Amino acid sequence: MRLLKNLSKDKLAMTSLVVIVIIVAMGIFAPLCAPHDPEEVNMKLRYATSSWSYWLGNDHLGRCVLSRLIYGIRPSVLWVLVALLISVLVGAVVGFIAGYFKGKTDAWIMRLCDIMLSFPGYVMTLAVVGILGAGLEHILIAFVVMKWAWFARVIRTSVMQFSEMEYVKFAKVSSIGSFRIITKHIVPVTFADVAVIASGSMCSMMLQISGLSFLGLGIQAPHAEWGMMLNETREVMFSRPELMLAPGLAIVIVVSAFNFLSDSLQVALDPKLMTSQGKFCKKEVGKAVYEYSRG
């Protein structure tokens, strides 16, 4: 409730949250929202312009662009969210173990993370796709394999910081179990860092999966995906630019919404940032009033 109250003060954050909720809901209930079957081929409507039946027109196979755009939410957003949650969960478990117990456990885990992070993300993703073959599920596997180490390192740093607090040391001296200390005293205070880095990573993962699908390495035809829809409209990008504009704008809008929400979450979950931001705003307003009164 406190988080929603803080977010409600930021109009851009609330707008981004509403956009994300609507997009996710449309993806979940795609069969109810889509006006036509996204895989139905009708060559009579090949490159047809927009109409009351087909609001965004038809593609090179006469398929409904709007329906494919709605169904494309699932691989472009929903499945990326699933891969992100799995990566965060694995990274959080590993990061909490390394940051709390320290010592040899931390050393071994961090060396493993160093090995995973020594390879560029795109290179490793292409390597996994090259070994397993093209497909959405293989890209998602590559995301989980590569992202967990980054989450583990970031979360481990946050856990080490809070595990040295006085109340945590007192809990250890009081013979409280490690699991209870982690879940009751450390998880709540590190939630802000986890939420911020997760929402920020969502943007890069969406752009990666769209880029790989654009190259033909992601989801395969006839299924719909925004990056693949961009690839299918390359031949008519000058004669029918609206076909490329629809999936392109969808990617820009959703990525921007997650990006703005990530910035707002960082402020809403950190009281220090909220206080400093409030002081800065008051200072600027006071300065403006003073200058106005003098002028």
PDB file of C-alpha atoms in Angstrom:
ATOM      1  CA  MET A   1       0.000   0.000   0.000  1.00  0.00           C
ATOM      2  CA  ARG A   2       2.814   2.416   0.834  1.00  0.00           C
ATOM      3  CA  LEU A   3       4.423   1.649  -2.530  1.00  0.00           C
ATOM      4  CA  LEU A   4       1.214   2.414  -4.444  1.00  0.00           C
ATOM      5  CA  LYS A   5       0.745   5.585  -2.406  1.00  0.00           C
ATOM      6  CA  ASN A   6       4.242   6.769  -3.294  1.00  0.00           C
ATOM      7  CA  LEU A   7       3.800   5.821  -6.949  1.00  0.00           C
ATOM      8  CA  SER A   8       0.465   7.630  -7.121  1.00  0.00           C
ATOM      9  CA  LYS A   9       2.322  10.915  -6.577  1.00  0.00           C
ATOM     10  CA  ASP A  10       4.160  10.386  -9.865  1.00  0.00           C
ATOM     11  CA  LYS A  11       1.839  10.746 -12.864  1.00  0.00           C
ATOM     12  CA  LEU A  12       4.372   9.262 -15.264  1.00  0.00           C
ATOM     13  CA  ALA A  13       4.806   6.200 -13.037  1.00  0.00           C
ATOM     14  CA  MET A  14       1.064   5.628 -12.775  1.00  0.00           C
ATOM     15  CA  THR A  15       0.646   6.044 -16.520  1.00  0.00           C
ATOM     16  CA  SER A  16       3.431   3.521 -17.127  1.00  0.00           C
ATOM     17  CA  LEU A  17       1.888   1.101 -14.623  1.00  0.00           C
ATOM     18  CA  VAL A  18      -1.532   1.379 -16.270  1.00  0.00           C
ATOM     19  CA  VAL A  19      -0.005   0.772 -19.710  1.00  0.00           C
ATOM     20  CA  ILE A  20       1.839  -2.316 -18.451  1.00  0.00           C
ATOM     21  CA  VAL A  21      -1.265  -3.711 -16.736  1.00  0.00           C
ATOM     22  CA  ILE A  22      -3.365  -3.197 -19.880  1.00  0.00           C
ATOM     23  CA  ILE A  23      -0.731  -4.801 -22.117  1.00  0.00           C
ATOM     24  CA  VAL A  24      -0.332  -7.796 -19.797  1.00  0.00           C
ATOM     25  CA  ALA A  25      -4.109  -8.229 -19.523  1.00  0.00           C
ATOM     26  CA  MET A  26      -4.485  -8.100 -23.315  1.00  0.00           C
ATOM     27  CA  GLY A  27      -1.775 -10.730 -23.673  1.00  0.00           C
ATOM     28  CA  ILE A  28      -3.383 -13.053 -21.141  1.00  0.00           C
ATOM     29  CA  PHE A  29      -6.845 -12.656 -22.668  1.00  0.00           C
ATOM     30  CA  ALA A  30      -5.632 -12.456 -26.268  1.00  0.00           C
ATOM     31  CA  PRO A  31      -8.322 -14.851 -27.623  1.00  0.00           C
ATOM     32  CA  LEU A  32     -10.977 -12.486 -26.256  1.00  0.00           C
ATOM     33  CA  CYS A  33      -9.286  -9.245 -27.364  1.00  0.00           C
ATOM     34  CA  ALA A  34      -8.137 -10.247 -30.852  1.00  0.00           C
ATOM     35  CA  PRO A  35     -10.833  -9.665 -33.503  1.00  0.00           C
ATOM     36  CA  HIS A  36      -9.546 -12.434 -35.832  1.00  0.00           C
ATOM     37  CA  ASP A  37      -7.421 -15.558 -35.868  1.00  0.00           C
ATOM     38  CA  PRO A  38      -3.800 -14.299 -36.069  1.00  0.00           C
ATOM     39  CA  GLU A  39      -2.732 -17.250 -38.246  1.00  0.00           C
ATOM     40  CA  GLU A  40      -5.666 -17.181 -40.680  1.00  0.00           C
ATOM     41  CA  VAL A  41      -4.354 -16.690 -44.237  1.00  0.00           C
ATOM     42  CA  ASN A  42      -6.487 -14.832 -46.775  1.00  0.00           C
ATOM     43  CA  MET A  43      -4.556 -13.925 -49.918  1.00  0.00           C
ATOM     44  CA  LYS A  44      -7.486 -11.835 -51.174  1.00  0.00           C
ATOM     45  CA  LEU A  45      -6.661  -9.349 -48.394  1.00  0.00           C
ATOM     46  CA  ARG A  46      -2.914  -9.289 -49.076  1.00  0.00           C
ATOM     47  CA  TYR A  47      -1.586  -5.876 -47.987  1.00  0.00           C
ATOM     48  CA  ALA A  48      -5.136  -4.556 -47.600  1.00  0.00           C
ATOM     49  CA  THR A  49      -5.457  -1.131 -46.003  1.00  0.00           C
ATOM     50  CA  SER A  50      -7.167  -0.533 -42.683  1.00  0.00           C
ATOM     51  CA  SER A  51     -10.932  -0.994 -42.489  1.00  0.00           C
ATOM     52  CA  TRP A  52     -13.655  -1.452 -39.881  1.00  0.00           C
ATOM     53  CA  SER A  53     -12.993  -5.207 -39.848  1.00  0.00           C
ATOM     54  CA  TYR A  54      -9.205  -4.888 -39.883  1.00  0.00           C
ATOM     55  CA  TRP A  55      -8.215  -1.733 -38.023  1.00  0.00           C
ATOM     56  CA  LEU A  56      -4.491  -2.008 -38.794  1.00  0.00           C
ATOM     57  CA  GLY A  57      -4.840  -3.668 -42.175  1.00  0.00           C
ATOM     58  CA  ASN A  58      -3.434  -7.012 -43.333  1.00  0.00           C
ATOM     59  CA  ASP A  59       0.065  -8.348 -43.895  1.00  0.00           C
ATOM     60  CA  HIS A  60       1.653 -10.165 -46.865  1.00  0.00           C
ATOM     61  CA  LEU A  61      -0.475 -13.257 -46.215  1.00  0.00           C
ATOM     62  CA  GLY A  62      -3.706 -11.380 -45.553  1.00  0.00           C
ATOM     63  CA  ARG A  63      -3.528 -11.947 -41.812  1.00  0.00           C
ATOM     64  CA  CYS A  64      -4.970  -9.403 -39.368  1.00  0.00           C
ATOM     65  CA  VAL A  65      -2.152  -7.168 -38.143  1.00  0.00           C
ATOM     66  CA  LEU A  66      -4.033  -6.096 -35.001  1.00  0.00           C
ATOM     67  CA  SER A  67      -4.706  -9.710 -33.994  1.00  0.00           C
ATOM     68  CA  ARG A  68      -1.068 -10.642 -34.544  1.00  0.00           C
ATOM     69  CA  LEU A  69       0.000  -7.591 -32.552  1.00  0.00           C
ATOM     70  CA  ILE A  70      -2.177  -8.670 -29.609  1.00  0.00           C
ATOM     71  CA  TYR A  71      -1.010 -12.295 -29.734  1.00  0.00           C
ATOM     72  CA  GLY A  72       2.564 -11.027 -30.047  1.00  0.00           C
ATOM     73  CA  ILE A  73       2.310  -9.721 -26.482  1.00  0.00           C
ATOM     74  CA  ARG A  74       2.698 -13.267 -25.186  1.00  0.00           C
ATOM     75  CA  PRO A  75       6.212 -14.033 -26.485  1.00  0.00           C
ATOM     76  CA  SER A  76       7.380 -10.410 -26.444  1.00  0.00           C
ATOM     77  CA  VAL A  77       6.242  -9.527 -22.923  1.00  0.00           C
ATOM     78  CA  LEU A  78       4.637 -12.363 -20.947  1.00  0.00           C
ATOM     79  CA  TRP A  79       7.220 -15.069 -21.627  1.00  0.00           C
ATOM     80  CA  VAL A  80       9.999 -12.566 -21.066  1.00  0.00           C
ATOM     81  CA  LEU A  81       8.423 -11.803 -17.686  1.00  0.00           C
ATOM     82  CA  VAL A  82       8.454 -15.519 -16.857  1.00  0.00           C
ATOM     83  CA  ALA A  83      12.144 -15.806 -17.799  1.00  0.00           C
ATOM     84  CA  LEU A  84      12.894 -12.678 -15.770  1.00  0.00           C
ATOM     85  CA  LEU A  85      11.118 -14.035 -12.680  1.00  0.00           C
ATOM     86  CA  ILE A  86      13.010 -17.327 -12.894  1.00  0.00           C
ATOM     87  CA  SER A  87      16.316 -15.477 -13.305  1.00  0.00           C
ATOM     88  CA  VAL A  88      15.569 -13.195 -10.353  1.00  0.00           C
ATOM     89  CA  LEU A  89      14.483 -16.137  -8.196  1.00  0.00           C
ATOM     90  CA  VAL A  90      17.646 -18.143  -8.921  1.00  0.00           C
ATOM     91  CA  GLY A  91      19.863 -15.075  -8.580  1.00  0.00           C
ATOM     92  CA  ALA A  92      18.172 -14.038  -5.324  1.00  0.00           C
ATOM     93  CA  VAL A  93      18.627 -17.465  -3.712  1.00  0.00           C
ATOM     94  CA  VAL A  94      22.280 -17.620  -4.739  1.00  0.00           C
ATOM     95  CA  GLY A  95      22.897 -13.974  -3.811  1.00  0.00           C
ATOM     96  CA  PHE A  96      21.347 -14.346  -0.360  1.00  0.00           C
ATOM     97  CA  ILE A  97      23.426 -17.456   0.348  1.00  0.00           C
ATOM     98  CA  ALA A  98      26.657 -15.782  -0.775  1.00  0.00           C
ATOM     99  CA  GLY A  99      25.975 -12.442   0.931  1.00  0.00           C
ATOM    100  CA  TYR A 100      24.798 -13.853   4.233  1.00  0.00           C
ATOM    101  CA  PHE A 101      27.157 -16.776   4.868  1.00  0.00           C
ATOM    102  CA  LYS A 102      30.239 -15.167   3.225  1.00  0.00           C
ATOM    103  CA  GLY A 103      33.565 -17.027   3.535  1.00  0.00           C
ATOM    104  CA  LYS A 104      34.300 -19.945   1.220  1.00  0.00           C
ATOM    105  CA  THR A 105      30.664 -20.187   0.148  1.00  0.00           C
ATOM    106  CA  ASP A 106      30.751 -16.609  -1.096  1.00  0.00           C
ATOM    107  CA  ALA A 107      34.135 -17.151  -2.796  1.00  0.00           C
ATOM    108  CA  TRP A 108      32.999 -20.219  -4.744  1.00  0.00           C
ATOM    109  CA  ILE A 109      29.708 -18.665  -5.803  1.00  0.00           C
ATOM    110  CA  MET A 110      31.329 -15.414  -6.907  1.00  0.00           C
ATOM    111  CA  ARG A 111      33.965 -17.248  -8.948  1.00  0.00           C
ATOM    112  CA  LEU A 112      31.136 -19.062 -10.758  1.00  0.00           C
ATOM    113  CA  CYS A 113      29.387 -15.737 -11.349  1.00  0.00           C
ATOM    114  CA  ASP A 114      32.640 -14.238 -12.660  1.00  0.00           C
ATOM    115  CA  ILE A 115      32.899 -17.073 -15.186  1.00  0.00           C
ATOM    116  CA  MET A 116      29.303 -16.543 -16.342  1.00  0.00           C
ATOM    117  CA  LEU A 117      29.682 -12.763 -16.548  1.00  0.00           C
ATOM    118  CA  SER A 118      32.990 -12.921 -18.419  1.00  0.00           C
ATOM    119  CA  PHE A 119      31.104 -13.739 -21.633  1.00  0.00           C
ATOM    120  CA  PRO A 120      29.110 -11.015 -23.427  1.00  0.00           C
ATOM    121  CA  GLY A 121      25.380 -11.571 -23.089  1.00  0.00           C
ATOM    122  CA  TYR A 122      24.566 -11.496 -26.794  1.00  0.00           C
ATOM    123  CA  VAL A 123      27.433 -13.853 -27.628  1.00  0.00           C
ATOM    124  CA  MET A 124      26.315 -16.415 -25.047  1.00  0.00           C
ATOM    125  CA  THR A 125      22.698 -16.099 -26.175  1.00  0.00           C
ATOM    126  CA  LEU A 126      23.711 -16.721 -29.779  1.00  0.00           C
ATOM    127  CA  ALA A 127      25.855 -19.654 -28.633  1.00  0.00           C
ATOM    128  CA  VAL A 128      22.955 -21.261 -26.770  1.00  0.00           C
ATOM    129  CA  VAL A 129      20.619 -20.695 -29.715  1.00  0.00           C
ATOM    130  CA  GLY A 130      23.258 -22.111 -32.063  1.00  0.00           C
ATOM    131  CA  ILE A 131      23.578 -25.258 -29.942  1.00  0.00           C
ATOM    132  CA  LEU A 132      19.897 -25.809 -29.156  1.00  0.00           C
ATOM    133  CA  GLY A 133      18.479 -24.328 -32.366  1.00  0.00           C
ATOM    134  CA  ALA A 134      16.266 -21.340 -33.129  1.00  0.00           C
ATOM    135  CA  GLY A 135      13.144 -20.918 -31.060  1.00  0.00           C
ATOM    136  CA  LEU A 136      11.585 -18.818 -28.332  1.00  0.00           C
ATOM    137  CA  GLU A 137      12.094 -21.411 -25.602  1.00  0.00           C
ATOM    138  CA  HIS A 138      15.816 -21.609 -26.372  1.00  0.00           C
ATOM    139  CA  ILE A 139      16.208 -17.828 -26.116  1.00  0.00           C
ATOM    140  CA  LEU A 140      14.392 -17.865 -22.774  1.00  0.00           C
ATOM    141  CA  ILE A 141      16.727 -20.627 -21.548  1.00  0.00           C
ATOM    142  CA  ALA A 142      19.684 -18.497 -22.627  1.00  0.00           C
ATOM    143  CA  PHE A 143      18.261 -15.529 -20.706  1.00  0.00           C
ATOM    144  CA  VAL A 144      17.953 -17.559 -17.495  1.00  0.00           C
ATOM    145  CA  VAL A 145      21.446 -19.038 -17.908  1.00  0.00           C
ATOM    146  CA  MET A 146      23.035 -15.620 -18.422  1.00  0.00           C
ATOM    147  CA  LYS A 147      20.964 -13.318 -16.179  1.00  0.00           C
ATOM    148  CA  TRP A 148      20.963 -15.221 -12.887  1.00  0.00           C
ATOM    149  CA  ALA A 149      24.658 -14.517 -12.276  1.00  0.00           C
ATOM    150  CA  TRP A 150      24.187 -10.772 -12.714  1.00  0.00           C
ATOM    151  CA  PHE A 151      21.213 -10.739 -10.340  1.00  0.00           C
ATOM    152  CA  ALA A 152      23.145 -12.866  -7.833  1.00  0.00           C
ATOM    153  CA  ARG A 153      26.073 -10.433  -7.772  1.00  0.00           C
ATOM    154  CA  VAL A 154      23.885  -7.346  -7.340  1.00  0.00           C
ATOM    155  CA  ILE A 155      21.687  -8.941  -4.670  1.00  0.00           C
ATOM    156  CA  ARG A 156      24.734 -10.338  -2.844  1.00  0.00           C
ATOM    157  CA  THR A 157      26.151  -6.807  -2.493  1.00  0.00           C
ATOM    158  CA  SER A 158      22.890  -5.548  -1.024  1.00  0.00           C
ATOM    159  CA  VAL A 159      22.626  -8.508   1.369  1.00  0.00           C
ATOM    160  CA  MET A 160      26.196  -8.029   2.616  1.00  0.00           C
ATOM    161  CA  GLN A 161      25.412  -4.392   3.369  1.00  0.00           C
ATOM    162  CA  PHE A 162      22.293  -5.135   5.428  1.00  0.00           C
ATOM    163  CA  SER A 163      23.689  -8.259   7.116  1.00  0.00           C
ATOM    164  CA  GLU A 164      26.144  -6.007   8.975  1.00  0.00           C
ATOM    165  CA  MET A 165      23.366  -3.934  10.543  1.00  0.00           C
ATOM    166  CA  GLU A 166      23.064  -3.985  14.319  1.00  0.00           C
ATOM    167  CA  TYR A 167      19.614  -5.582  14.452  1.00  0.00           C
ATOM    168  CA  VAL A 168      20.805  -8.473  12.250  1.00  0.00           C
ATOM    169  CA  LYS A 169      23.832  -9.034  14.480  1.00  0.00           C
ATOM    170  CA  PHE A 170      21.547  -8.994  17.512  1.00  0.00           C
ATOM    171  CA  ALA A 171      19.299 -11.587  15.865  1.00  0.00           C
ATOM    172  CA  LYS A 172      22.308 -13.839  15.224  1.00  0.00           C
ATOM    173  CA  VAL A 173      23.445 -13.537  18.848  1.00  0.00           C
ATOM    174  CA  SER A 174      19.902 -14.356  19.991  1.00  0.00           C
ATOM    175  CA  SER A 175      20.223 -17.819  18.359  1.00  0.00           C
ATOM    176  CA  ILE A 176      17.561 -17.079  15.742  1.00  0.00           C
ATOM    177  CA  GLY A 177      17.831 -19.367  12.721  1.00  0.00           C
ATOM    178  CA  SER A 178      19.533 -18.093   9.563  1.00  0.00           C
ATOM    179  CA  PHE A 179      16.484 -18.794   7.411  1.00  0.00           C
ATOM    180  CA  ARG A 180      14.265 -16.726   9.702  1.00  0.00           C
ATOM    181  CA  ILE A 181      16.776 -13.880   9.833  1.00  0.00           C
ATOM    182  CA  ILE A 182      17.007 -13.790   6.046  1.00  0.00           C
ATOM    183  CA  THR A 183      13.243 -13.934   5.435  1.00  0.00           C
ATOM    184  CA  LYS A 184      12.232 -11.585   8.261  1.00  0.00           C
ATOM    185  CA  HIS A 185      15.027  -9.024   8.463  1.00  0.00           C
ATOM    186  CA  ILE A 186      16.962  -8.994   5.161  1.00  0.00           C
ATOM    187  CA  VAL A 187      14.459  -9.842   2.415  1.00  0.00           C
ATOM    188  CA  PRO A 188      12.141  -6.860   3.178  1.00  0.00           C
ATOM    189  CA  VAL A 189      14.961  -4.290   3.063  1.00  0.00           C
ATOM    190  CA  THR A 190      16.540  -5.721  -0.101  1.00  0.00           C
ATOM    191  CA  PHE A 191      13.220  -5.915  -1.937  1.00  0.00           C
ATOM    192  CA  ALA A 192      13.699  -2.385  -3.267  1.00  0.00           C
ATOM    193  CA  ASP A 193      16.991  -3.267  -4.981  1.00  0.00           C
ATOM    194  CA  VAL A 194      15.549  -6.493  -6.411  1.00  0.00           C
ATOM    195  CA  ALA A 195      12.451  -4.720  -7.776  1.00  0.00           C
ATOM    196  CA  VAL A 196      14.469  -1.932  -9.394  1.00  0.00           C
ATOM    197  CA  ILE A 197      17.039  -4.132 -11.135  1.00  0.00           C
ATOM    198  CA  ALA A 198      14.334  -6.577 -12.257  1.00  0.00           C
ATOM    199  CA  SER A 199      12.164  -3.883 -13.840  1.00  0.00           C
ATOM    200  CA  GLY A 200      15.220  -2.342 -15.479  1.00  0.00           C
ATOM    201  CA  SER A 201      16.362  -5.686 -16.907  1.00  0.00           C
ATOM    202  CA  MET A 202      12.939  -6.262 -18.428  1.00  0.00           C
ATOM    203  CA  CYS A 203      13.668  -3.552 -21.000  1.00  0.00           C
ATOM    204  CA  SER A 204      16.925  -5.088 -22.220  1.00  0.00           C
ATOM    205  CA  MET A 205      15.434  -8.602 -22.358  1.00  0.00           C
ATOM    206  CA  MET A 206      12.488  -7.411 -24.445  1.00  0.00           C
ATOM    207  CA  LEU A 207      14.794  -5.627 -26.874  1.00  0.00           C
ATOM    208  CA  GLN A 208      17.025  -8.690 -27.108  1.00  0.00           C
ATOM    209  CA  ILE A 209      14.215 -11.116 -27.851  1.00  0.00           C
ATOM    210  CA  SER A 210      12.723  -8.732 -30.433  1.00  0.00           C
ATOM    211  CA  GLY A 211      16.131  -8.302 -32.055  1.00  0.00           C
ATOM    212  CA  LEU A 212      16.778 -12.035 -32.198  1.00  0.00           C
ATOM    213  CA  SER A 213      13.305 -12.673 -33.611  1.00  0.00           C
ATOM    214  CA  PHE A 214      13.959  -9.966 -36.197  1.00  0.00           C
ATOM    215  CA  LEU A 215      17.045 -11.967 -37.247  1.00  0.00           C
ATOM    216  CA  GLY A 216      14.972 -15.149 -37.499  1.00  0.00           C
ATOM    217  CA  LEU A 217      16.415 -16.800 -34.372  1.00  0.00           C
ATOM    218  CA  GLY A 218      13.365 -16.376 -32.139  1.00  0.00           C
ATOM    219  CA  ILE A 219       9.804 -17.578 -32.436  1.00  0.00           C
ATOM    220  CA  GLN A 220       9.093 -19.224 -35.776  1.00  0.00           C
ATOM    221  CA  ALA A 221       6.243 -18.686 -38.248  1.00  0.00           C
ATOM    222  CA  PRO A 222       3.285 -18.746 -38.267  1.00  0.00           C
ATOM    223  CA  HIS A 223       3.258 -17.604 -34.619  1.00  0.00           C
ATOM    224  CA  ALA A 224       3.189 -13.865 -33.975  1.00  0.00           C
ATOM    225  CA  GLU A 225       5.973 -11.875 -32.320  1.00  0.00           C
ATOM    226  CA  TRP A 226       6.748  -8.177 -32.601  1.00  0.00           C
ATOM    227  CA  GLY A 227      10.339  -8.572 -33.783  1.00  0.00           C
ATOM    228  CA  MET A 228       9.329 -11.119 -36.398  1.00  0.00           C
ATOM    229  CA  MET A 229       6.508  -8.827 -37.564  1.00  0.00           C
ATOM    230  CA  LEU A 230       9.128  -6.138 -38.193  1.00  0.00           C
ATOM    231  CA  ASN A 231      11.175  -8.597 -40.213  1.00  0.00           C
ATOM    232  CA  GLU A 232       8.157  -9.622 -42.318  1.00  0.00           C
ATOM    233  CA  THR A 233       7.444  -6.022 -43.344  1.00  0.00           C
ATOM    234  CA  ARG A 234      10.949  -5.085 -44.501  1.00  0.00           C
ATOM    235  CA  GLU A 235      10.059  -5.483 -48.177  1.00  0.00           C
ATOM    236  CA  VAL A 236       7.224  -2.925 -47.963  1.00  0.00           C
ATOM    237  CA  MET A 237       8.716  -0.584 -45.377  1.00  0.00           C
ATOM    238  CA  PHE A 238       8.501   2.368 -47.793  1.00  0.00           C
ATOM    239  CA  SER A 239       5.233   1.554 -49.583  1.00  0.00           C
ATOM    240  CA  ARG A 240       3.370   0.378 -46.452  1.00  0.00           C
ATOM    241  CA  PRO A 241       5.242   1.900 -43.493  1.00  0.00           C
ATOM    242  CA  GLU A 242       2.245   1.514 -41.159  1.00  0.00           C
ATOM    243  CA  LEU A 243       2.791  -2.264 -41.105  1.00  0.00           C
ATOM    244  CA  MET A 244       6.236  -1.729 -39.605  1.00  0.00           C
ATOM    245  CA  LEU A 245       5.067   1.174 -37.451  1.00  0.00           C
ATOM    246  CA  ALA A 246       2.577  -0.924 -35.449  1.00  0.00           C
ATOM    247  CA  PRO A 247       5.006  -3.485 -33.916  1.00  0.00           C
ATOM    248  CA  GLY A 248       7.745  -0.853 -33.689  1.00  0.00           C
ATOM    249  CA  LEU A 249       5.562   1.487 -31.642  1.00  0.00           C
ATOM    250  CA  ALA A 250       4.419  -1.421 -29.472  1.00  0.00           C
ATOM    251  CA  ILE A 251       8.031  -2.227 -28.579  1.00  0.00           C
ATOM    252  CA  VAL A 252       8.869   1.425 -27.904  1.00  0.00           C
ATOM    253  CA  ILE A 253       5.779   2.008 -25.730  1.00  0.00           C
ATOM    254  CA  VAL A 254       6.176  -1.108 -23.570  1.00  0.00           C
ATOM    255  CA  VAL A 255       9.941  -0.732 -23.140  1.00  0.00           C
ATOM    256  CA  SER A 256       9.526   2.947 -22.250  1.00  0.00           C
ATOM    257  CA  ALA A 257       6.789   2.083 -19.745  1.00  0.00           C
ATOM    258  CA  PHE A 258       9.027  -0.441 -17.960  1.00  0.00           C
ATOM    259  CA  ASN A 259      11.929   2.007 -18.052  1.00  0.00           C
ATOM    260  CA  PHE A 260       9.905   4.863 -16.521  1.00  0.00           C
ATOM    261  CA  LEU A 261       8.413   2.495 -13.932  1.00  0.00           C
ATOM    262  CA  SER A 262      11.892   1.300 -12.970  1.00  0.00           C
ATOM    263  CA  ASP A 263      13.048   4.873 -12.297  1.00  0.00           C
ATOM    264  CA  SER A 264       9.920   5.632 -10.298  1.00  0.00           C
ATOM    265  CA  LEU A 265      10.227   2.428  -8.274  1.00  0.00           C
ATOM    266  CA  GLN A 266      13.734   3.398  -7.244  1.00  0.00           C
ATOM    267  CA  VAL A 267      12.417   6.651  -5.822  1.00  0.00           C
ATOM    268  CA  ALA A 268       9.234   5.180  -4.314  1.00  0.00           C
ATOM    269  CA  LEU A 269      11.054   2.358  -2.521  1.00  0.00           C
ATOM    270  CA  ASP A 270      13.876   4.524  -1.170  1.00  0.00           C
ATOM    271  CA  PRO A 271      12.765   7.075   1.455  1.00  0.00           C
ATOM    272  CA  LYS A 272      16.094   8.925   1.142  1.00  0.00           C
ATOM    273  CA  LEU A 273      15.534   9.586  -2.554  1.00  0.00           C
ATOM    274  CA  MET A 274      11.960  10.709  -1.905  1.00  0.00           C
ATOM    275  CA  THR A 275      13.129  13.108   0.808  1.00  0.00           C
ATOM    276  CA  SER A 276      15.955  14.506  -1.275  1.00  0.00           C
ATOM    277  CA  GLN A 277      13.678  14.857  -4.275  1.00  0.00           C
ATOM    278  CA  GLY A 278      11.102  16.675  -2.159  1.00  0.00           C
ATOM    279  CA  LYS A 279      13.731  19.018  -0.726  1.00  0.00           C
ATOM    280  CA  PHE A 280      15.076  19.709  -4.209  1.00  0.00           C
ATOM    281  CA  CYS A 281      11.607  20.538  -5.519  1.00  0.00           C
ATOM    282  CA  LYS A 282      10.862  22.832  -2.576  1.00  0.00           C
ATOM    283  CA  LYS A 283      14.204  24.568  -3.037  1.00  0.00           C
ATOM    284  CA  GLU A 284      13.565  25.139  -6.729  1.00  0.00           C
ATOM    285  CA  VAL A 285      10.028  26.405  -6.102  1.00  0.00           C
ATOM    286  CA  GLY A 286      11.261  28.773  -3.384  1.00  0.00           C
ATOM    287  CA  LYS A 287      13.979  30.072  -5.658  1.00  0.00           C
ATOM    288  CA  ALA A 288      11.493  30.681  -8.465  1.00  0.00           C
ATOM    289  CA  VAL A 289       9.090  32.538  -6.154  1.00  0.00           C
ATOM    290  CA  TYR A 290      11.944  34.702  -4.848  1.00  0.00           C
ATOM    291  CA  GLU A 291      13.114  35.597  -8.341  1.00  0.00           C
ATOM    292  CA  TYR A 292       9.557  36.323  -9.426  1.00  0.00           C
ATOM    293  CA  SER A 293       8.954  38.633  -6.451  1.00  0.00           C
ATOM    294  CA  ARG A 294      12.137  40.551  -7.243  1.00  0.00           C
ATOM    295  CA  GLY A 295      11.327  40.841 -10.922  1.00  0.00           C
TER     296      GLY A 295
END
